[in-house]
CSV table of C-alpha atoms and ligand atoms in Angstrom, one decimal:
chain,number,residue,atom,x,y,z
A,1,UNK,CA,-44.8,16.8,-8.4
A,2,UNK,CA,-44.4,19.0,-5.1
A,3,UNK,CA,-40.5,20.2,-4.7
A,4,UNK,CA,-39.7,19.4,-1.1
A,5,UNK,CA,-37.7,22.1,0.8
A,6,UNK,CA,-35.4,21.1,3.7
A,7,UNK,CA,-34.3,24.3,4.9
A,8,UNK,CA,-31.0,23.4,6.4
A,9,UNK,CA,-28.2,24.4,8.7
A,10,UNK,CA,-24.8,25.7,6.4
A,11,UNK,CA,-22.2,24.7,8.9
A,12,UNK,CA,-24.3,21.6,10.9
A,13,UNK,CA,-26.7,19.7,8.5
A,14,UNK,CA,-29.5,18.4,10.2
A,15,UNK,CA,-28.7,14.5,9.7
A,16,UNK,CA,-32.4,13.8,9.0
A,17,UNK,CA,-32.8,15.8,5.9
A,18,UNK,CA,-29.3,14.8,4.9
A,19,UNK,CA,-30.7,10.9,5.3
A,20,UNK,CA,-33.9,11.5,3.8
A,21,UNK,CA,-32.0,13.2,0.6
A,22,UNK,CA,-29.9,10.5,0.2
A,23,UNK,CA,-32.7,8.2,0.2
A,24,UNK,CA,-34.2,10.1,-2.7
A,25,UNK,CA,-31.0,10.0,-4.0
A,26,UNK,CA,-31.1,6.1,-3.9
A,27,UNK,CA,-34.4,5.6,-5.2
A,28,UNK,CA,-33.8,8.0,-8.6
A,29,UNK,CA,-34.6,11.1,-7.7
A,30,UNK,CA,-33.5,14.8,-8.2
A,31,UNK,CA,-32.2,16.6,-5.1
A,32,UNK,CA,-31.2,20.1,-5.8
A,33,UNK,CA,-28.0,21.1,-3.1
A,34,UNK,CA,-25.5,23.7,-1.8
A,35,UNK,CA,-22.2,24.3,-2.6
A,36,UNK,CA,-19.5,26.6,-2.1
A,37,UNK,CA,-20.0,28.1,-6.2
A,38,UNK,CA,-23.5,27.3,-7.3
A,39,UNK,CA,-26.3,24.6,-6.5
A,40,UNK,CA,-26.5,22.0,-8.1
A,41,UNK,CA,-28.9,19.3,-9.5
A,42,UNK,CA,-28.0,16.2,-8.5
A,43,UNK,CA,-28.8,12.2,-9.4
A,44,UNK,CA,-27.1,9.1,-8.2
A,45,UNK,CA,-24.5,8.7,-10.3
A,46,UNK,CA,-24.4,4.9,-10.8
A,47,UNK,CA,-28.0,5.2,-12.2
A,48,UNK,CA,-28.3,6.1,-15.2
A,49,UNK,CA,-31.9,6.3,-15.3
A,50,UNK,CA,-31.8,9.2,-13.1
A,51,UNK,CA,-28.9,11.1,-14.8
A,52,UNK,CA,-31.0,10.9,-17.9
A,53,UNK,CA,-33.5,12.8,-16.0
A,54,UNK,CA,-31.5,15.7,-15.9
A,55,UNK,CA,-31.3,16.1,-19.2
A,56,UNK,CA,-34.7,15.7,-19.9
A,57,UNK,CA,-35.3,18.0,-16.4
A,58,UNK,CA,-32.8,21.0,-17.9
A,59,UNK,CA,-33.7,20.5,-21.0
A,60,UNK,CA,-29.7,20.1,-21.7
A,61,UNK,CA,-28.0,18.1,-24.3
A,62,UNK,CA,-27.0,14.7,-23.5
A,63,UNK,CA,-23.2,15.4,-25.2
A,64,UNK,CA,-23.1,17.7,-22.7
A,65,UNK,CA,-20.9,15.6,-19.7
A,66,UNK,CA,-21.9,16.2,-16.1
A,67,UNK,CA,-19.5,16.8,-13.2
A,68,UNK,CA,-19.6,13.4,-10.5
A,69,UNK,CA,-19.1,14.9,-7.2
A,70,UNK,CA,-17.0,12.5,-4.2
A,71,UNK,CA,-16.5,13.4,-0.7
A,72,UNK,CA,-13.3,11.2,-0.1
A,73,UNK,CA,-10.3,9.5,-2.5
A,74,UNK,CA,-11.8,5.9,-2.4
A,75,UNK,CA,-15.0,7.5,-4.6
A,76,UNK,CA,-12.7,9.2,-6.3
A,77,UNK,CA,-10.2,5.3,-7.3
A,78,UNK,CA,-13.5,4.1,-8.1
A,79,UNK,CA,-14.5,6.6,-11.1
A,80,UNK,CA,-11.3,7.2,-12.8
A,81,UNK,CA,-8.0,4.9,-14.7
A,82,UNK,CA,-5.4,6.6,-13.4
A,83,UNK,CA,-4.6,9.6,-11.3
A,84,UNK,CA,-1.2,11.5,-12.5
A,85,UNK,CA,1.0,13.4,-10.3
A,86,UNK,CA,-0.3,16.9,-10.8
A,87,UNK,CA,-3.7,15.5,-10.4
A,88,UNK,CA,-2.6,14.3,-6.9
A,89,UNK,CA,-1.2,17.8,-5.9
A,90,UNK,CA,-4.4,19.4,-7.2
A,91,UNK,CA,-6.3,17.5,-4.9
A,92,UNK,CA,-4.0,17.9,-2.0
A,93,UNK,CA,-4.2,21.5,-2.2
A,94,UNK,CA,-7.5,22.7,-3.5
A,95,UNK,CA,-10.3,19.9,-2.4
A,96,UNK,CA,-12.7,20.7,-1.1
A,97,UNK,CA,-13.0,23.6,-3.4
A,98,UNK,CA,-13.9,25.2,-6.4
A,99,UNK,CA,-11.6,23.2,-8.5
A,100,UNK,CA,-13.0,20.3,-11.5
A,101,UNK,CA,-10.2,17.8,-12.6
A,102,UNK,CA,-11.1,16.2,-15.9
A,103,UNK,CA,-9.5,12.4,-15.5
A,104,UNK,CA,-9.6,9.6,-17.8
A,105,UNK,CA,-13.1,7.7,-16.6
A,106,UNK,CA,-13.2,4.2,-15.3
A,107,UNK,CA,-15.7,1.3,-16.5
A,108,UNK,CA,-17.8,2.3,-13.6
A,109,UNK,CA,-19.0,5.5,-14.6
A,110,UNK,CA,-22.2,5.2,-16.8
A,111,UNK,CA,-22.4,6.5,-20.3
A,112,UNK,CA,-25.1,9.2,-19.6
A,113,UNK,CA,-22.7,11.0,-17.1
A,114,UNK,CA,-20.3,11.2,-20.0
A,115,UNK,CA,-21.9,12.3,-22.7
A,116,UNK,CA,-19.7,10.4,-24.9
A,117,UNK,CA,-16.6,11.1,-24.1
A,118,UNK,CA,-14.4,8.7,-22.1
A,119,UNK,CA,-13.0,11.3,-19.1
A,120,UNK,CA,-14.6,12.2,-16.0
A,121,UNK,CA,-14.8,15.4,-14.2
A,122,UNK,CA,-14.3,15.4,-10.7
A,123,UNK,CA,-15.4,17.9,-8.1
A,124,UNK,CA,-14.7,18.1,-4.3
A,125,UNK,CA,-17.2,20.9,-3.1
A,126,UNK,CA,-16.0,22.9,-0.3
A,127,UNK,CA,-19.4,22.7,1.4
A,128,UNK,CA,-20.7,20.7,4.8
A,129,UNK,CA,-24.1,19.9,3.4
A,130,UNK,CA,-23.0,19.2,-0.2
A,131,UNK,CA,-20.3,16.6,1.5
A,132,UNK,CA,-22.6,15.3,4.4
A,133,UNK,CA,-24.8,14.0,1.3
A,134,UNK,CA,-22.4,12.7,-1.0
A,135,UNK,CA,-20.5,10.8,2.3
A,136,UNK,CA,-24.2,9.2,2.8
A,137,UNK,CA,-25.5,8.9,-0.9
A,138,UNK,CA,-22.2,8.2,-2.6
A,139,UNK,CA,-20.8,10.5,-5.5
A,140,UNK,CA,-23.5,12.5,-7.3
A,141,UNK,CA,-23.8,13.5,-10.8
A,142,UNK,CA,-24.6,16.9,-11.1
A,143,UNK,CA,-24.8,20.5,-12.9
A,144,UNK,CA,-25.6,23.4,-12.3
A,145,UNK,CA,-29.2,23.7,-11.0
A,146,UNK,CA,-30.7,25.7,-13.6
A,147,UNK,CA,-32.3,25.2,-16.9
A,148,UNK,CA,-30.2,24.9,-19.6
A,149,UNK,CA,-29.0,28.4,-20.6
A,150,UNK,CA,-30.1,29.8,-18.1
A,151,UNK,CA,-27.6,31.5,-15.4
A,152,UNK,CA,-26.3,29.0,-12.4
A,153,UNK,CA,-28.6,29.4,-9.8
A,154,UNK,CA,-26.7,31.2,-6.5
A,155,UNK,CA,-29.8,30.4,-3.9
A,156,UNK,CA,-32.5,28.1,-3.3
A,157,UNK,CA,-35.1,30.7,-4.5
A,158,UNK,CA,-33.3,30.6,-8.0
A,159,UNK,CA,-33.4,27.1,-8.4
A,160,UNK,CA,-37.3,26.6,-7.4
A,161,UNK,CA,-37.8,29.4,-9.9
A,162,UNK,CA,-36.7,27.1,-12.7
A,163,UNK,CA,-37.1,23.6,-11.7
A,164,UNK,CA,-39.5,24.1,-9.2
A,165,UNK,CA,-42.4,20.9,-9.5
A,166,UNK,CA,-39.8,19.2,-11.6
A,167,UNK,CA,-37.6,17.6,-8.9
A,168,UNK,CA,-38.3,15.7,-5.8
A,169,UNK,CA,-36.3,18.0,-3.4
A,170,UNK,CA,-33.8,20.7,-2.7
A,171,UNK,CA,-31.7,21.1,0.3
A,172,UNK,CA,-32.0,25.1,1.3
A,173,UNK,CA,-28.4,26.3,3.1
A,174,UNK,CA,-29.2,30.2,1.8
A,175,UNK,CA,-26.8,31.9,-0.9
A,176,UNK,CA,-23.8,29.7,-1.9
A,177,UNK,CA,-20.4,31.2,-1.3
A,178,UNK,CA,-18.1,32.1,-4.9
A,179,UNK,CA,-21.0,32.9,-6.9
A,180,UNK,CA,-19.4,31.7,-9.7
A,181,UNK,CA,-18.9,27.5,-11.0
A,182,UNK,CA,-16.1,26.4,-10.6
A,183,UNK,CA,-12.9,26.2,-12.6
A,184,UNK,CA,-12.5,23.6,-14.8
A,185,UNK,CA,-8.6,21.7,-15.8
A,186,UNK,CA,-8.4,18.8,-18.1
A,187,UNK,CA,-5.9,16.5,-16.6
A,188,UNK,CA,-6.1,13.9,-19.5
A,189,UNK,CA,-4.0,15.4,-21.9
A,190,UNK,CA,-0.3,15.5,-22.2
A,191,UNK,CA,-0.2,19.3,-21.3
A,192,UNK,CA,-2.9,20.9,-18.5
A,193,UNK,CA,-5.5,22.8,-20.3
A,194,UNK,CA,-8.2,25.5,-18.2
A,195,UNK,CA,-11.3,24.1,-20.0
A,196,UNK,CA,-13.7,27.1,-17.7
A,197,UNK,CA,-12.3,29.8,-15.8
A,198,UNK,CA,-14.2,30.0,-12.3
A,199,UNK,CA,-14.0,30.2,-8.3
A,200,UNK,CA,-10.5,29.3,-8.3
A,201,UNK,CA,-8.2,31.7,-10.0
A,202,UNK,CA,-5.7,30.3,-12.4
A,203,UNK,CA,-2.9,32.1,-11.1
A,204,UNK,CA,-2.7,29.6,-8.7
A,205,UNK,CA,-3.0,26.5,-10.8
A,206,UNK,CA,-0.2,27.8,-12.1
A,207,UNK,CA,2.1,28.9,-9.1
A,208,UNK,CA,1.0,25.1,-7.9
A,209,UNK,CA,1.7,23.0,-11.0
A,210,UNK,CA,4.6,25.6,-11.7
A,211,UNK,CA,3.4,26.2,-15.9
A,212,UNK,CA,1.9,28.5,-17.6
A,213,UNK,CA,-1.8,26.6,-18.6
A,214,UNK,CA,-3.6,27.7,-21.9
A,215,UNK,CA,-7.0,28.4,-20.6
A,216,UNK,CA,-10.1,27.9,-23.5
A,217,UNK,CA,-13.3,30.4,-23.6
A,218,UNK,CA,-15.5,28.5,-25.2
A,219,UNK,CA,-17.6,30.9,-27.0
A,220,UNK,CA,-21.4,29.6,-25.1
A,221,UNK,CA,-24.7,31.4,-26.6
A,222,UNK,CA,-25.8,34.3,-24.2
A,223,UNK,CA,-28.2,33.5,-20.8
A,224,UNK,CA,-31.5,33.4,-21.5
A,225,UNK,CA,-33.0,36.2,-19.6
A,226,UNK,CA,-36.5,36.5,-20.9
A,227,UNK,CA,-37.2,39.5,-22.6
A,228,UNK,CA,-34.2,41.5,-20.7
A,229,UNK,CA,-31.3,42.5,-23.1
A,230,UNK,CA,-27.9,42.3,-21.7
A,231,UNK,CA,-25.4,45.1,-22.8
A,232,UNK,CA,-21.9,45.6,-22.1
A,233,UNK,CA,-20.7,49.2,-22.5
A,234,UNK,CA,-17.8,48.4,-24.4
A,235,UNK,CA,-15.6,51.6,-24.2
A,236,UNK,CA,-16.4,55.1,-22.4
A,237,UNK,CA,-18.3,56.7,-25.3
A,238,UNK,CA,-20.8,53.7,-25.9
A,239,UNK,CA,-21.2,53.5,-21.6
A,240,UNK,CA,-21.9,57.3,-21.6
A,241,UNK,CA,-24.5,57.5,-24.8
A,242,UNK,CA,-26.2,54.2,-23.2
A,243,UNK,CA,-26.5,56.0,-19.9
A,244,UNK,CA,-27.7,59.2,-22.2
A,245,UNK,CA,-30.6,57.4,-23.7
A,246,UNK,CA,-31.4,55.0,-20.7
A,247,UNK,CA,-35.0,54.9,-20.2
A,248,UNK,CA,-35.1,55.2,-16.2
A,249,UNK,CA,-38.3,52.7,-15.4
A,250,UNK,CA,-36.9,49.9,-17.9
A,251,UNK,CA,-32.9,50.1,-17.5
A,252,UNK,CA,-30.4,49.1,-14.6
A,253,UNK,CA,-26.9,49.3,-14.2
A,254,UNK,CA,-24.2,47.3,-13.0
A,255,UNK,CA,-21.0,48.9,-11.9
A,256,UNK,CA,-17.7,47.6,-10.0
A,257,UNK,CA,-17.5,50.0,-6.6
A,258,UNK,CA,-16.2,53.1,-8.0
A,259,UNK,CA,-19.1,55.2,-9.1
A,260,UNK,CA,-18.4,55.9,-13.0
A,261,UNK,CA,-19.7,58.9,-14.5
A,262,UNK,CA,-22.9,58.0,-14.6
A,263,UNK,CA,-24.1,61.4,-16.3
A,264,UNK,CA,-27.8,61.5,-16.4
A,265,UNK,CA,-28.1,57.8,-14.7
A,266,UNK,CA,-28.0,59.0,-10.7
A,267,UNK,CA,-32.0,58.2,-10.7
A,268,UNK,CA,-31.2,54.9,-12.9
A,269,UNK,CA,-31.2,51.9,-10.5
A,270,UNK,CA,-27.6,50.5,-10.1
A,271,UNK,CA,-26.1,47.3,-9.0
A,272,UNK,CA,-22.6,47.3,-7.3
A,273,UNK,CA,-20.1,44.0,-8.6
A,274,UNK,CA,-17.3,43.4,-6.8
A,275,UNK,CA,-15.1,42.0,-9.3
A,276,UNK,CA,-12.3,41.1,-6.7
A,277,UNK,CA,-13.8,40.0,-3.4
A,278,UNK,CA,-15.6,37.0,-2.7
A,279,UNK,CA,-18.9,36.3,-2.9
A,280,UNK,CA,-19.8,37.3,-6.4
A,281,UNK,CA,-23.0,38.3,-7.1
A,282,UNK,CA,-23.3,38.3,-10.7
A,283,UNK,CA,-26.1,35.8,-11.6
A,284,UNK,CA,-27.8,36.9,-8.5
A,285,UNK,CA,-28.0,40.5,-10.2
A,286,UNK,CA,-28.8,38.9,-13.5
A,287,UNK,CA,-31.8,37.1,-12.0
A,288,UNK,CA,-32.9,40.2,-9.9
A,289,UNK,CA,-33.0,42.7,-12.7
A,290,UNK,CA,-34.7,40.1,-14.8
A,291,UNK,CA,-37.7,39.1,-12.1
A,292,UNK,CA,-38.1,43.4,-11.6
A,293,UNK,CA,-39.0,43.9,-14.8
A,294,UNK,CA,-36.1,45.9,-16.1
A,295,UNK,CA,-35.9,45.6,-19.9
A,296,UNK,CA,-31.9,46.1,-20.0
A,297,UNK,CA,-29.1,45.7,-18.3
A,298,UNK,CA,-26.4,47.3,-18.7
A,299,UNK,CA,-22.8,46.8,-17.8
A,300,UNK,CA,-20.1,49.6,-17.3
A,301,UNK,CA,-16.8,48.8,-19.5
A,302,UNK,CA,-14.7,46.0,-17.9
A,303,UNK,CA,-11.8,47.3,-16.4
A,304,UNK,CA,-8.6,46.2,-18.9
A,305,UNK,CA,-6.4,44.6,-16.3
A,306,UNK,CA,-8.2,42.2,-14.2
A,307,UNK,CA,-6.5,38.8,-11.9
A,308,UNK,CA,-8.4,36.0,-10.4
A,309,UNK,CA,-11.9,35.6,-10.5
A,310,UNK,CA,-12.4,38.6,-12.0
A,311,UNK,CA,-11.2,37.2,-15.2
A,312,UNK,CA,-13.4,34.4,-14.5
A,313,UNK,CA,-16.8,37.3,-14.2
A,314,UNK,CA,-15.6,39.4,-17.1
A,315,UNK,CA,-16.0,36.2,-19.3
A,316,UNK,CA,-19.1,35.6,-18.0
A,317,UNK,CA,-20.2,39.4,-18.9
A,318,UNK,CA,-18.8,39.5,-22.1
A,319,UNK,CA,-20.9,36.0,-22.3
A,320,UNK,CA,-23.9,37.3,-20.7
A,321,UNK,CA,-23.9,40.3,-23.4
A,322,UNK,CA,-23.3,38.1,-26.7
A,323,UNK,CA,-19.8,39.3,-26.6
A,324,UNK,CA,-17.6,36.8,-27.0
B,1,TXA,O1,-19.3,24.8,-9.7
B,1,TXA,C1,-19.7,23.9,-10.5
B,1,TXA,O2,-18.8,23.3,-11.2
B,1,TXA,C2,-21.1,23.5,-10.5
B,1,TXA,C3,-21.5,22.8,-9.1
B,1,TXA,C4,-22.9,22.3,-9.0
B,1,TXA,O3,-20.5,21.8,-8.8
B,1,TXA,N1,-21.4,22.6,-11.5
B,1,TXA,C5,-21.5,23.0,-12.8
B,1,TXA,O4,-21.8,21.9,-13.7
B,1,TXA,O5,-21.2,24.1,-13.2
B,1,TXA,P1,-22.2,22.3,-15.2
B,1,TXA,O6,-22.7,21.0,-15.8
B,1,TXA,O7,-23.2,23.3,-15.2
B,1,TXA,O8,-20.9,22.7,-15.9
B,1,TXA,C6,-19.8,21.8,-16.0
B,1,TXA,C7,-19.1,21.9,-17.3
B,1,TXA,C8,-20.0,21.7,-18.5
B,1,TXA,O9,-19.7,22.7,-19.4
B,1,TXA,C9,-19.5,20.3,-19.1
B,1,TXA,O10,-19.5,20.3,-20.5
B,1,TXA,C10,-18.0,20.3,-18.6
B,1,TXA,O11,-18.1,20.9,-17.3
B,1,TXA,N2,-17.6,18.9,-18.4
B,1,TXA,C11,-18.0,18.0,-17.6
B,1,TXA,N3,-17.4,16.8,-17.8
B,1,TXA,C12,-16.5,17.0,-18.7
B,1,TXA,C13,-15.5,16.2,-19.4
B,1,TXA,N4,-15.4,14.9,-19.1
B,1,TXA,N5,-14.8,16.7,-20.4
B,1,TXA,C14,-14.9,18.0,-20.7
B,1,TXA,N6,-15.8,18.9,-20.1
B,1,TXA,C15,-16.6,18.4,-19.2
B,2,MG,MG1,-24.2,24.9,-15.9
């Protein structure tokens, strides 16, 4: 199948694409969209035809639940038993946004969103296109746009590269915001636990809810990045003997802003992470060094204390590099 590409406007989605989405949408189709952390592959998801075909599509396991994203409350009464009262403020302060409440799911919700399990994550994306479709299509099953394993696709470009011919359509806003999924809580439990840490820092589900949460790292196999090895330089002395040995035409580099002591590396090719700011470009590097060539790449030693998202991007590293 051909992968049709709307190229669309960020901030004012042309409402022709947005209507012919949904109408893919409605007839059981794959659409690839925006938002503010990652795209996303989405289905209808009150079919549950077509949120079998993203498993089949990402070559993902079907335990593995999918986020439904809404647009507005009603979708939101519709989907789940019971909304608590932190659940409420969550909403009230973070939606839109990089935020996933896991709520226990109502009868509507079909069985192949769930994977089994009888909650429901929720997602309000902080993005005009992303909500312009949902308000038209109704709430949309979907994960990350990638194949399974692979990192979460930050542009359009990344998710033609792996689903490309395998879904009817993406909508094309250019690079998403955070760079980085969002963070996960799971409301259904008598205590708030951080199932993923993302695009919205804990520190202020915390301030918010006014608790400390206990937040998981589920130890997840590394990407798959062909046949490019991923290395973290663990401590000074294994960063400067990597960057010793580094092989100039098959290694890069990834630093956070301040040059490190690179040694013999100035002529190595280096990527710059911002580990604080927004718009996070790790998977975007990860993908990069991959399609170049380069047969490592290697990080410089996290710094040890890191807040926010940079938490978030060091687990991803450490992930990235088997470390975990
Ligand atoms: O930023 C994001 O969250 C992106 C964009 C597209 O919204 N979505 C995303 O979806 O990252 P995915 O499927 O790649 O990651 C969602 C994670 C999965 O690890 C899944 O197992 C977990 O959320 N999850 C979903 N529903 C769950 C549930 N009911 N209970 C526990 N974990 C759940
Ligand atoms: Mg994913």
């Amino acid at each position: 199948m051909e992968t049709k590409r709307w190229i669309i406007d960020k901030d004012s989605p042309q409402k022709e694409f947005i209507d012919e989405a949904a109408a893919l949408l409605s007839r059981g189709e794959l659409v690839a969209f925006p938002t503010e952390t990652v795209y996303g592959l989405g289905a209808c998801a009150f079919n549950p035809e077509a949120v079998m075909q993203i498993f089949e599509v990402k070559g993902r396991l079907p335990q593995s639940p999918l986020l439904v994203h809404v647009s507005n409350q009603t979708q939101v009464k519709t989907l789940v038993t019971a909304i608590p009262a932190p659940a409420r403020l969550l909403m009230e302060h973070f939606w839109p946004g990089p935020l996933a409440l896991i709520l226990p799911a109502s009868a509507q919700v079909p069985g192949a969103v769930l994977g089994g399990k009888t909650t429901v994550g929720l997602r309000m994306p902080a993005h005009p296109v992303a909500l312009a479709l949902i308000e038209k299509a109704g709430p949309i099953a979907a994960p990350s746009a990638n194949l399974s394993g692979r990192p979460s696709p930050v542009s359009a470009q990344h998710v033609l590269d792996d689903l490309g011919g395998m879904i009817a359509a993406i909508l094309d806003a250019g690079p998403t915001g955070a760079g980085l999924e969002s963070t996960i809580i799971d409301l259904s439990l008598d205590r708030p636990e951080i199932l993923r840490q993302g695009g919205l820092p804990v520190e202020e589900l915390e301030a918010l809810l006014g608790c400390g949460l206990k937040a998981w790292s589920s130890a997840k196999p590394a990407y798959k990045t062909g046949d490019m090895e991923i290395i973290l330089g663990e401590d000074g002395g294994l960063w400067m003997s990597l960057m010793t040995e580094a092989d100039r035409d098959e290694t890069a580099i990834v630093h956070y802003g301040e040059i490190p002591a690179l040694g013999m590396a100035h002529s190595i090719k280096t990527y710059t992470l911002n580990l604080e700011g927004q718009g996070q470009n790790l998977f975007a590097i990860i993908r990069e060094a991959e399609a170049k060539g380069y047969k490592k790449l290697i990080f410089a030693p996290l710094p040890s204390a890191l807040s926010g998202v940079g938490r978030a991007l060091a687990e991803r590293i450490r992930r990235a590099a088997g470390r975990q």
